Amino acid sequence: MTTLYGYYRSSAAYRVRIALNLKGLDYEQAPVNLVKGEQRLDANLARNPQGLVPSLVTDHGLVLNQSLAICEYLDERHPEPPLLPADAEGRARVRSLAQLVACEIHPLNNLRVLKYLVGELGLDDEAKLSWYRHWIAEGFAALETQLSREAGSGDFCHGDTPSLADICLIPQVYNAERFACDLSHYPTIRRIAANCRALPAFSQAAPEAQPDAR
Amino acid sequence: MTTLYGYYRSSAAYRVRIALNLKGLDYEQAPVNLVKGEQRLDANLARNPQGLVPSLVTDHGLVLNQSLAICEYLDERHPEPPLLPADAEGRARVRSLAQLVACEIHPLNNLRVLKYLVGELGLDDEAKLSWYRHWIAEGFAALETQLSREAGSGDFCHGDTPSLADICLIPQVYNAERFACDLSHYPTIRRIAANCRALPAFSQAAPEAQPDAR
């Protein structure tokens, strides 16, 4: 059985859950509690020297790390339904949108970064929240511009089927809502998010639906 | 003619230069001076709503953003020499190593992040440098563990030919050296970096070799 080592509120694990659901793949979950620091225990470091989640361990014992690499692997091994468009230009666009979230927004708001801001730099809650919202606002403004003006957009980030871009977008929208970011300026993002969330693959991957959600 | 909009010291542009060189593709460079804030000018925002570099504009007028998406596009359009292994497991490993740099290290040490630390949070030079070195040390420790213990490693991050992982690694090593990070604990990273730098595709992509280097 394929096992996902993750955490219900980890954006990166959330992405992999959506991908597994879209592909219709069976998997079991093994929670790694990030708040308790379990990602730093030897058992997790043996799977993931980065001390992060998620890791996906296949039924052949292959250990995969990094959420986007895992999603691309799943897409190669289980091509239907595809997470990337059939054309190279479309794939470049979807990967670019996914990476706008995964490389420009999410890394700055990771738990370990927030811990450094508070523990090492002494930020109070207000300054931490400003930091959090700043990077979401910067990234979402760019994303809204791209999604609203580019012909490739449809019901979803690219066309009318969900892709790797939506897989990255939805966990980021979840985080934005959790930290009460103002999303009124991003109507296209909100429209696409509503379309995604209407699909069981997305709703069943939501943090609150996971076995380790408190 | 393919045009790369970049900046000599941008790690992400550096990655694309290496990929273009490995593929033996002709391109011209159009510098976007990040220190002068040219990435925020309308001309750049029209290409790249994220206000970032690099963008690659192909001879067909296609505009591509996000360095890893650009590299994958180049690899699909110009398959030889490949930037990813032939097997799905190998591709997952190379993408995972690339993303360890591109999603866990580099985003935290971007110019815009350093500006926020100084401008908004009032960090002094020493605290900024500690931040910079901290994320490199965290990421490189994990990378060293993976590269030294995994059978996939060779003369390069994966096997004996350069891949997307090396394309991400070398600009990050350049940054680490520029900010005088202690690399003595990462012998495998240093060995692989030396092998990469011996190749013209890498040395000709170095910041100092670019037309906009001061």
GROMACS .gro file of C-alpha atoms in nm:
model
  428
    1MET     CA    1   0.000   0.000   0.000
    2THR     CA    2   0.127   0.347  -0.083
    3THR     CA    3   0.186   0.552   0.232
    4LEU     CA    4   0.183   0.929   0.259
    5TYR     CA    5   0.385   1.066   0.547
    6GLY     CA    6   0.239   1.411   0.601
    7TYR     CA    7   0.055   1.645   0.830
    8TYR     CA    8  -0.298   1.764   0.790
    9ARG     CA    9  -0.203   2.131   0.776
   10SER     CA   10   0.110   2.093   0.564
   11SER     CA   11   0.045   2.265   0.230
   12ALA     CA   12   0.290   2.037   0.057
   13ALA     CA   13   0.121   1.722   0.192
   14TYR     CA   14  -0.216   1.872   0.096
   15ARG     CA   15  -0.092   1.903  -0.264
   16VAL     CA   16   0.004   1.536  -0.274
   17ARG     CA   17  -0.331   1.432  -0.126
   18ILE     CA   18  -0.511   1.619  -0.405
   19ALA     CA   19  -0.291   1.456  -0.669
   20LEU     CA   20  -0.347   1.107  -0.525
   21ASN     CA   21  -0.722   1.170  -0.515
   22LEU     CA   22  -0.735   1.307  -0.869
   23LYS     CA   23  -0.556   0.993  -0.986
   24GLY     CA   24  -0.795   0.774  -0.787
   25LEU     CA   25  -0.507   0.604  -0.607
   26ASP     CA   26  -0.546   0.423  -0.276
   27TYR     CA   27  -0.310   0.530  -0.003
   28GLU     CA   28  -0.278   0.528   0.372
   29GLN     CA   29  -0.164   0.821   0.578
   30ALA     CA   30   0.106   0.822   0.844
   31PRO     CA   31   0.093   1.152   1.031
   32VAL     CA   32   0.415   1.336   1.120
   33ASN     CA   33   0.317   1.601   1.372
   34LEU     CA   34   0.504   1.917   1.272
   35VAL     CA   35   0.395   2.112   1.579
   36LYS     CA   36   0.544   1.844   1.803
   37GLY     CA   37   0.863   1.841   1.592
   38GLU     CA   38   0.826   1.482   1.474
   39GLN     CA   39   0.975   1.578   1.137
   40ARG     CA   40   1.311   1.605   1.316
   41LEU     CA   41   1.298   1.250   1.459
   42ASP     CA   42   1.530   0.986   1.314
   43ALA     CA   43   1.239   0.793   1.163
   44ASN     CA   44   1.142   1.089   0.949
   45LEU     CA   45   1.498   1.198   0.874
   46ALA     CA   46   1.569   0.848   0.739
   47ARG     CA   47   1.294   0.904   0.482
   48ASN     CA   48   1.347   1.273   0.439
   49PRO     CA   49   1.690   1.417   0.531
   50GLN     CA   50   1.538   1.761   0.483
   51GLY     CA   51   1.334   1.710   0.801
   52LEU     CA   52   1.022   1.801   0.611
   53VAL     CA   53   0.700   1.642   0.492
   54PRO     CA   54   0.560   1.498   0.276
   55SER     CA   55   0.727   1.174   0.180
   56LEU     CA   56   0.546   0.922  -0.032
   57VAL     CA   57   0.653   0.560   0.007
   58THR     CA   58   0.526   0.345  -0.279
   59ASP     CA   59   0.421  -0.017  -0.245
   60HIS     CA   60   0.758  -0.104  -0.399
   61GLY     CA   61   0.935   0.077  -0.115
   62LEU     CA   62   1.045   0.373  -0.326
   63VAL     CA   63   1.075   0.685  -0.108
   64LEU     CA   64   0.983   1.012  -0.278
   65ASN     CA   65   1.029   1.363  -0.137
   66GLN     CA   66   0.931   1.715  -0.245
   67SER     CA   67   0.564   1.757  -0.330
   68LEU     CA   68   0.601   1.877  -0.690
   69ALA     CA   69   0.845   1.598  -0.773
   70ILE     CA   70   0.599   1.350  -0.619
   71CYS     CA   71   0.309   1.490  -0.824
   72GLU     CA   72   0.512   1.469  -1.147
   73TYR     CA   73   0.608   1.111  -1.061
   74LEU     CA   74   0.243   1.019  -1.001
   75ASP     CA   75   0.153   1.183  -1.331
   76GLU     CA   76   0.416   0.984  -1.518
   77ARG     CA   77   0.323   0.653  -1.355
   78HIS     CA   78  -0.053   0.703  -1.369
   79PRO     CA   79  -0.117   0.923  -1.673
   80GLU     CA   80  -0.497   0.947  -1.640
   81PRO     CA   81  -0.633   1.199  -1.572
   82PRO     CA   82  -0.330   1.411  -1.662
   83LEU     CA   83  -0.204   1.679  -1.422
   84LEU     CA   84  -0.022   1.857  -1.705
   85PRO     CA   85  -0.145   1.963  -2.051
   86ALA     CA   86  -0.050   1.769  -2.362
   87ASP     CA   87   0.146   2.055  -2.522
   88ALA     CA   88   0.489   2.182  -2.412
   89GLU     CA   89   0.370   2.545  -2.395
   90GLY     CA   90   0.080   2.445  -2.172
   91ARG     CA   91   0.305   2.238  -1.949
   92ALA     CA   92   0.542   2.533  -1.913
   93ARG     CA   93   0.251   2.758  -1.817
   94VAL     CA   94   0.110   2.514  -1.560
   95ARG     CA   95   0.453   2.451  -1.407
   96SER     CA   96   0.518   2.823  -1.395
   97LEU     CA   97   0.190   2.890  -1.211
   98ALA     CA   98   0.259   2.600  -0.973
   99GLN     CA   99   0.608   2.730  -0.904
  100LEU     CA  100   0.481   3.082  -0.844
  101VAL     CA  101   0.307   2.932  -0.541
  102ALA     CA  102   0.565   2.669  -0.452
  103CYS     CA  103   0.880   2.881  -0.495
  104GLU     CA  104   0.763   3.238  -0.428
  105ILE     CA  105   0.488   3.223  -0.166
  106HIS     CA  106   0.483   2.902   0.032
  107PRO     CA  107   0.852   2.875   0.129
  108LEU     CA  108   0.837   3.210   0.306
  109ASN     CA  109   0.543   3.107   0.523
  110ASN     CA  110   0.661   2.764   0.622
  111LEU     CA  111   0.642   2.669   0.989
  112ARG     CA  112   1.021   2.658   1.026
  113VAL     CA  113   1.049   3.010   0.883
  114LEU     CA  114   0.780   3.146   1.114
  115LYS     CA  115   0.964   2.982   1.404
  116TYR     CA  116   1.286   3.158   1.305
  117LEU     CA  117   1.106   3.492   1.283
  118VAL     CA  118   0.971   3.451   1.635
  119GLY     CA  119   1.253   3.258   1.802
  120GLU     CA  120   1.561   3.417   1.644
  121LEU     CA  121   1.436   3.758   1.538
  122GLY     CA  122   1.188   3.815   1.820
  123LEU     CA  123   0.892   3.911   1.603
  124ASP     CA  124   0.561   3.956   1.783
  125ASP     CA  125   0.236   3.809   1.653
  126GLU     CA  126   0.143   4.121   1.459
  127ALA     CA  127   0.475   4.142   1.275
  128LYS     CA  128   0.464   3.771   1.201
  129LEU     CA  129   0.114   3.804   1.059
  130SER     CA  130   0.221   4.102   0.846
  131TRP     CA  131   0.506   3.896   0.707
  132TYR     CA  132   0.270   3.609   0.631
  133ARG     CA  133   0.014   3.826   0.456
  134HIS     CA  134   0.274   4.027   0.267
  135TRP     CA  135   0.407   3.731   0.071
  136ILE     CA  136   0.060   3.597  -0.003
  137ALA     CA  137  -0.052   3.941  -0.125
  138GLU     CA  138   0.256   3.977  -0.347
  139GLY     CA  139   0.217   3.632  -0.495
  140PHE     CA  140  -0.160   3.637  -0.533
  141ALA     CA  141  -0.152   3.977  -0.705
  142ALA     CA  142   0.083   3.835  -0.968
  143LEU     CA  143  -0.119   3.516  -0.996
  144GLU     CA  144  -0.447   3.707  -1.033
  145THR     CA  145  -0.293   3.914  -1.313
  146GLN     CA  146  -0.176   3.605  -1.496
  147LEU     CA  147  -0.496   3.407  -1.448
  148SER     CA  148  -0.723   3.697  -1.546
  149ARG     CA  149  -0.539   3.806  -1.859
  150GLU     CA  150  -0.395   3.489  -2.007
  151ALA     CA  151  -0.595   3.294  -2.262
  152GLY     CA  152  -0.492   2.963  -2.108
  153SER     CA  153  -0.713   3.012  -1.801
  154GLY     CA  154  -1.053   2.846  -1.789
  155ASP     CA  155  -1.270   2.696  -1.519
  156PHE     CA  156  -0.939   2.600  -1.364
  157CYS     CA  157  -0.593   2.760  -1.374
  158HIS     CA  158  -0.533   2.605  -1.715
  159GLY     CA  159  -0.833   2.511  -1.923
  160ASP     CA  160  -1.132   2.328  -1.787
  161THR     CA  161  -0.967   2.044  -1.598
  162PRO     CA  162  -0.762   2.060  -1.279
  163SER     CA  163  -0.384   2.060  -1.313
  164LEU     CA  164  -0.069   2.086  -1.106
  165ALA     CA  165  -0.134   2.461  -1.083
  166ASP     CA  166  -0.467   2.408  -0.905
  167ILE     CA  167  -0.302   2.148  -0.683
  168CYS     CA  168  -0.067   2.420  -0.559
  169LEU     CA  169  -0.324   2.699  -0.554
  170ILE     CA  170  -0.584   2.543  -0.326
  171PRO     CA  171  -0.360   2.474  -0.024
  172GLN     CA  172  -0.229   2.829  -0.057
  173VAL     CA  173  -0.584   2.969  -0.060
  174TYR     CA  174  -0.655   2.758   0.248
  175ASN     CA  175  -0.358   2.916   0.424
  176ALA     CA  176  -0.462   3.263   0.316
  177GLU     CA  177  -0.810   3.212   0.459
  178ARG     CA  178  -0.674   3.060   0.776
  179PHE     CA  179  -0.467   3.373   0.837
  180ALA     CA  180  -0.756   3.602   0.737
  181CYS     CA  181  -0.586   3.748   0.430
  182ASP     CA  182  -0.808   3.981   0.227
  183LEU     CA  183  -0.887   3.793  -0.094
  184SER     CA  184  -1.136   4.045  -0.233
  185HIS     CA  185  -0.887   4.165  -0.495
  186TYR     CA  186  -0.846   3.820  -0.647
  187PRO     CA  187  -1.179   3.732  -0.809
  188THR     CA  188  -1.025   3.490  -1.058
  189ILE     CA  189  -0.841   3.302  -0.786
  190ARG     CA  190  -1.163   3.281  -0.583
  191ARG     CA  191  -1.363   3.160  -0.883
  192ILE     CA  192  -1.112   2.887  -0.964
  193ALA     CA  193  -1.083   2.788  -0.597
  194ALA     CA  194  -1.462   2.743  -0.580
  195ASN     CA  195  -1.453   2.521  -0.888
  196CYS     CA  196  -1.174   2.309  -0.739
  197ARG     CA  197  -1.341   2.273  -0.402
  198ALA     CA  198  -1.658   2.145  -0.567
  199LEU     CA  199  -1.461   1.836  -0.669
  200PRO     CA  200  -1.432   1.547  -0.420
  201ALA     CA  201  -1.060   1.508  -0.501
  202PHE     CA  202  -1.002   1.851  -0.352
  203SER     CA  203  -1.259   1.853  -0.072
  204GLN     CA  204  -1.150   1.513   0.054
  205ALA     CA  205  -0.789   1.636   0.065
  206ALA     CA  206  -0.873   1.935   0.286
  207PRO     CA  207  -0.692   1.951   0.621
  208GLU     CA  208  -1.010   1.915   0.828
  209ALA     CA  209  -1.092   1.589   0.649
  210GLN     CA  210  -0.766   1.421   0.752
  211PRO     CA  211  -0.730   1.160   1.027
  212ASP     CA  212  -0.476   1.369   1.220
  213ALA     CA  213  -0.688   1.688   1.219
  214ARG     CA  214  -0.765   1.786   1.573
  215MET     CA  215   1.662   3.485  -3.156
  216THR     CA  216   1.579   3.352  -2.811
  217THR     CA  217   1.618   3.624  -2.549
  218LEU     CA  218   1.688   3.573  -2.181
  219TYR     CA  219   1.573   3.857  -1.959
  220GLY     CA  220   1.782   3.814  -1.647
  221TYR     CA  221   2.043   3.958  -1.417
  222TYR     CA  222   2.397   3.838  -1.381
  223ARG     CA  223   2.362   3.766  -1.008
  224SER     CA  224   2.010   3.620  -1.019
  225SER     CA  225   2.036   3.254  -0.921
  226ALA     CA  226   1.727   3.172  -1.122
  227ALA     CA  227   1.866   3.337  -1.438
  228TYR     CA  228   2.198   3.159  -1.375
  229ARG     CA  229   2.010   2.826  -1.382
  230VAL     CA  230   1.855   2.905  -1.719
  231ARG     CA  231   2.191   3.015  -1.862
  232ILE     CA  232   2.341   2.679  -1.764
  233ALA     CA  233   2.048   2.492  -1.922
  234LEU     CA  234   2.073   2.692  -2.246
  235ASN     CA  235   2.448   2.629  -2.257
  236LEU     CA  236   2.413   2.256  -2.189
  237LYS     CA  237   2.166   2.237  -2.477
  238GLY     CA  238   2.401   2.433  -2.700
  239LEU     CA  239   2.131   2.689  -2.779
  240ASP     CA  240   2.203   3.039  -2.906
  241TYR     CA  241   2.047   3.321  -2.708
  242GLU     CA  242   2.091   3.687  -2.639
  243GLN     CA  243   2.071   3.846  -2.300
  244ALA     CA  244   1.862   4.147  -2.199
  245PRO     CA  245   1.967   4.258  -1.851
  246VAL     CA  246   1.704   4.360  -1.596
  247ASN     CA  247   1.892   4.534  -1.316
  248LEU     CA  248   1.745   4.403  -0.991
  249VAL     CA  249   1.942   4.641  -0.772
  250LYS     CA  250   1.799   4.937  -0.964
  251GLY     CA  251   1.448   4.787  -0.938
  252GLU     CA  252   1.402   4.739  -1.313
  253GLN     CA  253   1.205   4.419  -1.247
  254ARG     CA  254   0.922   4.643  -1.124
  255LEU     CA  255   0.903   4.849  -1.444
  256ASP     CA  256   0.607   4.800  -1.678
  257ALA     CA  257   0.825   4.648  -1.949
  258ASN     CA  258   0.926   4.365  -1.718
  259LEU     CA  259   0.585   4.328  -1.555
  260ALA     CA  260   0.431   4.280  -1.901
  261ARG     CA  261   0.655   3.977  -1.946
  262ASN     CA  262   0.658   3.869  -1.586
  263PRO     CA  263   0.368   3.983  -1.362
  264GLN     CA  264   0.563   3.845  -1.069
  265GLY     CA  265   0.814   4.126  -1.106
  266LEU     CA  266   1.092   3.873  -1.112
  267VAL     CA  267   1.354   3.739  -1.349
  268PRO     CA  268   1.422   3.537  -1.552
  269SER     CA  269   1.188   3.537  -1.848
  270LEU     CA  270   1.278   3.353  -2.164
  271VAL     CA  271   1.124   3.481  -2.486
  272THR     CA  272   1.156   3.229  -2.767
  273ASP     CA  273   1.204   3.317  -3.133
  274HIS     CA  274   0.834   3.240  -3.175
  275GLY     CA  275   0.748   3.508  -2.917
  276LEU     CA  276   0.648   3.263  -2.645
  277VAL     CA  277   0.714   3.413  -2.301
  278LEU     CA  278   0.823   3.169  -2.032
  279ASN     CA  279   0.863   3.242  -1.660
  280GLN     CA  280   0.995   3.050  -1.359
  281SER     CA  281   1.339   2.899  -1.405
  282LEU     CA  282   1.251   2.534  -1.343
  283ALA     CA  283   0.953   2.552  -1.577
  284ILE     CA  284   1.181   2.708  -1.840
  285CYS     CA  285   1.442   2.435  -1.796
  286GLU     CA  286   1.180   2.161  -1.830
  287TYR     CA  287   1.045   2.332  -2.143
  288LEU     CA  288   1.393   2.348  -2.294
  289ASP     CA  289   1.443   1.982  -2.209
  290GLU     CA  290   1.118   1.884  -2.381
  291ARG     CA  291   1.187   2.094  -2.692
  292HIS     CA  292   1.555   2.008  -2.719
  293PRO     CA  293   1.592   1.660  -2.571
  294GLU     CA  294   1.969   1.624  -2.617
  295PRO     CA  295   2.157   1.617  -2.392
  296PRO     CA  296   1.882   1.536  -2.140
  297LEU     CA  297   1.851   1.735  -1.817
  298LEU     CA  298   1.648   1.456  -1.656
  299PRO     CA  299   1.716   1.079  -1.636
  300ALA     CA  300   1.531   0.834  -1.859
  301ASP     CA  301   1.356   0.654  -1.569
  302ALA     CA  302   1.069   0.790  -1.361
  303GLU     CA  303   1.246   0.714  -1.031
  304GLY     CA  304   1.553   0.901  -1.148
  305ARG     CA  305   1.347   1.195  -1.266
  306ALA     CA  306   1.173   1.210  -0.928
  307ARG     CA  307   1.510   1.209  -0.752
  308VAL     CA  308   1.658   1.483  -0.972
  309ARG     CA  309   1.347   1.700  -0.940
  310SER     CA  310   1.348   1.647  -0.564
  311LEU     CA  311   1.711   1.758  -0.535
  312ALA     CA  312   1.645   2.056  -0.761
  313GLN     CA  313   1.344   2.154  -0.553
  314LEU     CA  314   1.536   2.121  -0.229
  315VAL     CA  315   1.740   2.414  -0.357
  316ALA     CA  316   1.465   2.597  -0.546
  317CYS     CA  317   1.188   2.563  -0.284
  318GLU     CA  318   1.372   2.536   0.048
  319ILE     CA  319   1.687   2.746   0.022
  320HIS     CA  320   1.681   3.002  -0.254
  321PRO     CA  321   1.336   3.163  -0.190
  322LEU     CA  322   1.443   3.262   0.160
  323ASN     CA  323   1.753   3.444   0.039
  324ASN     CA  324   1.602   3.629  -0.252
  325LEU     CA  325   1.678   3.999  -0.285
  326ARG     CA  326   1.318   4.099  -0.213
  327VAL     CA  327   1.320   3.894   0.108
  328LEU     CA  328   1.648   4.045   0.225
  329LYS     CA  329   1.503   4.390   0.152
  330TYR     CA  330   1.199   4.311   0.369
  331LEU     CA  331   1.424   4.192   0.652
  332VAL     CA  332   1.618   4.517   0.647
  333GLY     CA  333   1.347   4.763   0.545
  334GLU     CA  334   1.044   4.631   0.732
  335LEU     CA  335   1.200   4.437   1.017
  336GLY     CA  336   1.506   4.658   1.071
  337LEU     CA  337   1.763   4.378   1.069
  338ASP     CA  338   2.126   4.487   1.076
  339ASP     CA  339   2.390   4.339   0.848
  340GLU     CA  340   2.492   4.073   1.096
  341ALA     CA  341   2.137   3.946   1.152
  342LYS     CA  342   2.073   3.949   0.779
  343LEU     CA  343   2.388   3.748   0.717
  344SER     CA  344   2.291   3.499   0.989
  345TRP     CA  345   1.954   3.453   0.822
  346TYR     CA  346   2.120   3.400   0.486
  347ARG     CA  347   2.369   3.146   0.616
  348HIS     CA  348   2.112   2.966   0.829
  349TRP     CA  349   1.896   2.858   0.535
  350ILE     CA  350   2.195   2.758   0.327
  351ALA     CA  351   2.336   2.552   0.616
  352GLU     CA  352   1.998   2.380   0.674
  353GLY     CA  353   1.950   2.302   0.307
  354PHE     CA  354   2.308   2.202   0.231
  355ALA     CA  355   2.322   1.968   0.532
  356ALA     CA  356   2.020   1.783   0.396
  357LEU     CA  357   2.157   1.788   0.043
  358GLU     CA  358   2.497   1.659   0.157
  359THR     CA  359   2.325   1.371   0.340
  360GLN     CA  360   2.126   1.276   0.033
  361LEU     CA  361   2.412   1.310  -0.212
  362SER     CA  362   2.660   1.121   0.005
  363ARG     CA  363   2.438   0.827   0.096
  364GLU     CA  364   2.216   0.771  -0.208
  365ALA     CA  365   2.328   0.531  -0.478
  366GLY     CA  366   2.204   0.765  -0.751
  367SER     CA  367   2.487   1.013  -0.697
  368GLY     CA  368   2.790   1.003  -0.923
  369ASP     CA  369   3.030   1.258  -1.065
  370PHE     CA  370   2.725   1.483  -1.064
  371CYS     CA  371   2.415   1.497  -0.843
  372HIS     CA  372   2.264   1.211  -1.039
  373GLY     CA  373   2.497   0.978  -1.224
  374ASP     CA  374   2.783   1.098  -1.437
  375THR     CA  375   2.614   1.365  -1.647
  376PRO     CA  376   2.482   1.705  -1.537
  377SER     CA  377   2.111   1.733  -1.466
  378LEU     CA  378   1.851   1.979  -1.344
  379ALA     CA  379   1.980   1.916  -0.991
  380ASP     CA  380   2.328   2.044  -1.079
  381ILE     CA  381   2.171   2.337  -1.261
  382CYS     CA  382   2.014   2.440  -0.929
  383LEU     CA  383   2.308   2.346  -0.710
  384ILE     CA  384   2.580   2.554  -0.874
  385PRO     CA  385   2.412   2.898  -0.844
  386GLN     CA  386   2.337   2.815  -0.481
  387VAL     CA  387   2.703   2.725  -0.418
  388TYR     CA  388   2.799   3.053  -0.583
  389ASN     CA  389   2.571   3.241  -0.342
  390ALA     CA  390   2.706   3.048  -0.046
  391GLU     CA  391   3.063   3.139  -0.139
  392ARG     CA  392   2.970   3.499  -0.205
  393PHE     CA  393   2.835   3.528   0.148
  394ALA     CA  394   3.130   3.336   0.292
  395CYS     CA  395   2.930   3.038   0.416
  396ASP     CA  396   3.141   2.759   0.563
  397LEU     CA  397   3.123   2.475   0.310
  398SER     CA  398   3.378   2.248   0.481
  399HIS     CA  399   3.103   2.012   0.603
  400TYR     CA  400   2.976   1.942   0.252
  401PRO     CA  401   3.254   1.749   0.074
  402THR     CA  402   3.015   1.583  -0.172
  403ILE     CA  403   2.861   1.915  -0.270
  404ARG     CA  404   3.209   2.061  -0.320
  405ARG     CA  405   3.322   1.762  -0.527
  406ILE     CA  406   3.019   1.782  -0.754
  407ALA     CA  407   3.047   2.159  -0.782
  408ALA     CA  408   3.408   2.125  -0.897
  409ASN     CA  409   3.303   1.874  -1.163
  410CYS     CA  410   3.030   2.107  -1.287
  411ARG     CA  411   3.252   2.411  -1.297
  412ALA     CA  412   3.503   2.227  -1.512
  413LEU     CA  413   3.241   2.223  -1.789
  414PRO     CA  414   3.217   2.527  -2.020
  415ALA     CA  415   2.834   2.519  -1.997
  416PHE     CA  416   2.864   2.602  -1.629
  417SER     CA  417   3.168   2.829  -1.630
  418GLN     CA  418   3.031   3.039  -1.916
  419ALA     CA  419   2.706   3.083  -1.722
  420ALA     CA  420   2.880   3.221  -1.413
  421PRO     CA  421   2.774   3.571  -1.305
  422GLU     CA  422   3.117   3.726  -1.370
  423ALA     CA  423   3.108   3.606  -1.730
  424GLN     CA  424   2.785   3.792  -1.811
  425PRO     CA  425   2.763   4.116  -2.010
  426ASP     CA  426   2.590   4.302  -1.725
  427ALA     CA  427   2.846   4.202  -1.459
  428ARG     CA  428   3.009   4.509  -1.319
   0.00000   0.00000   0.00000
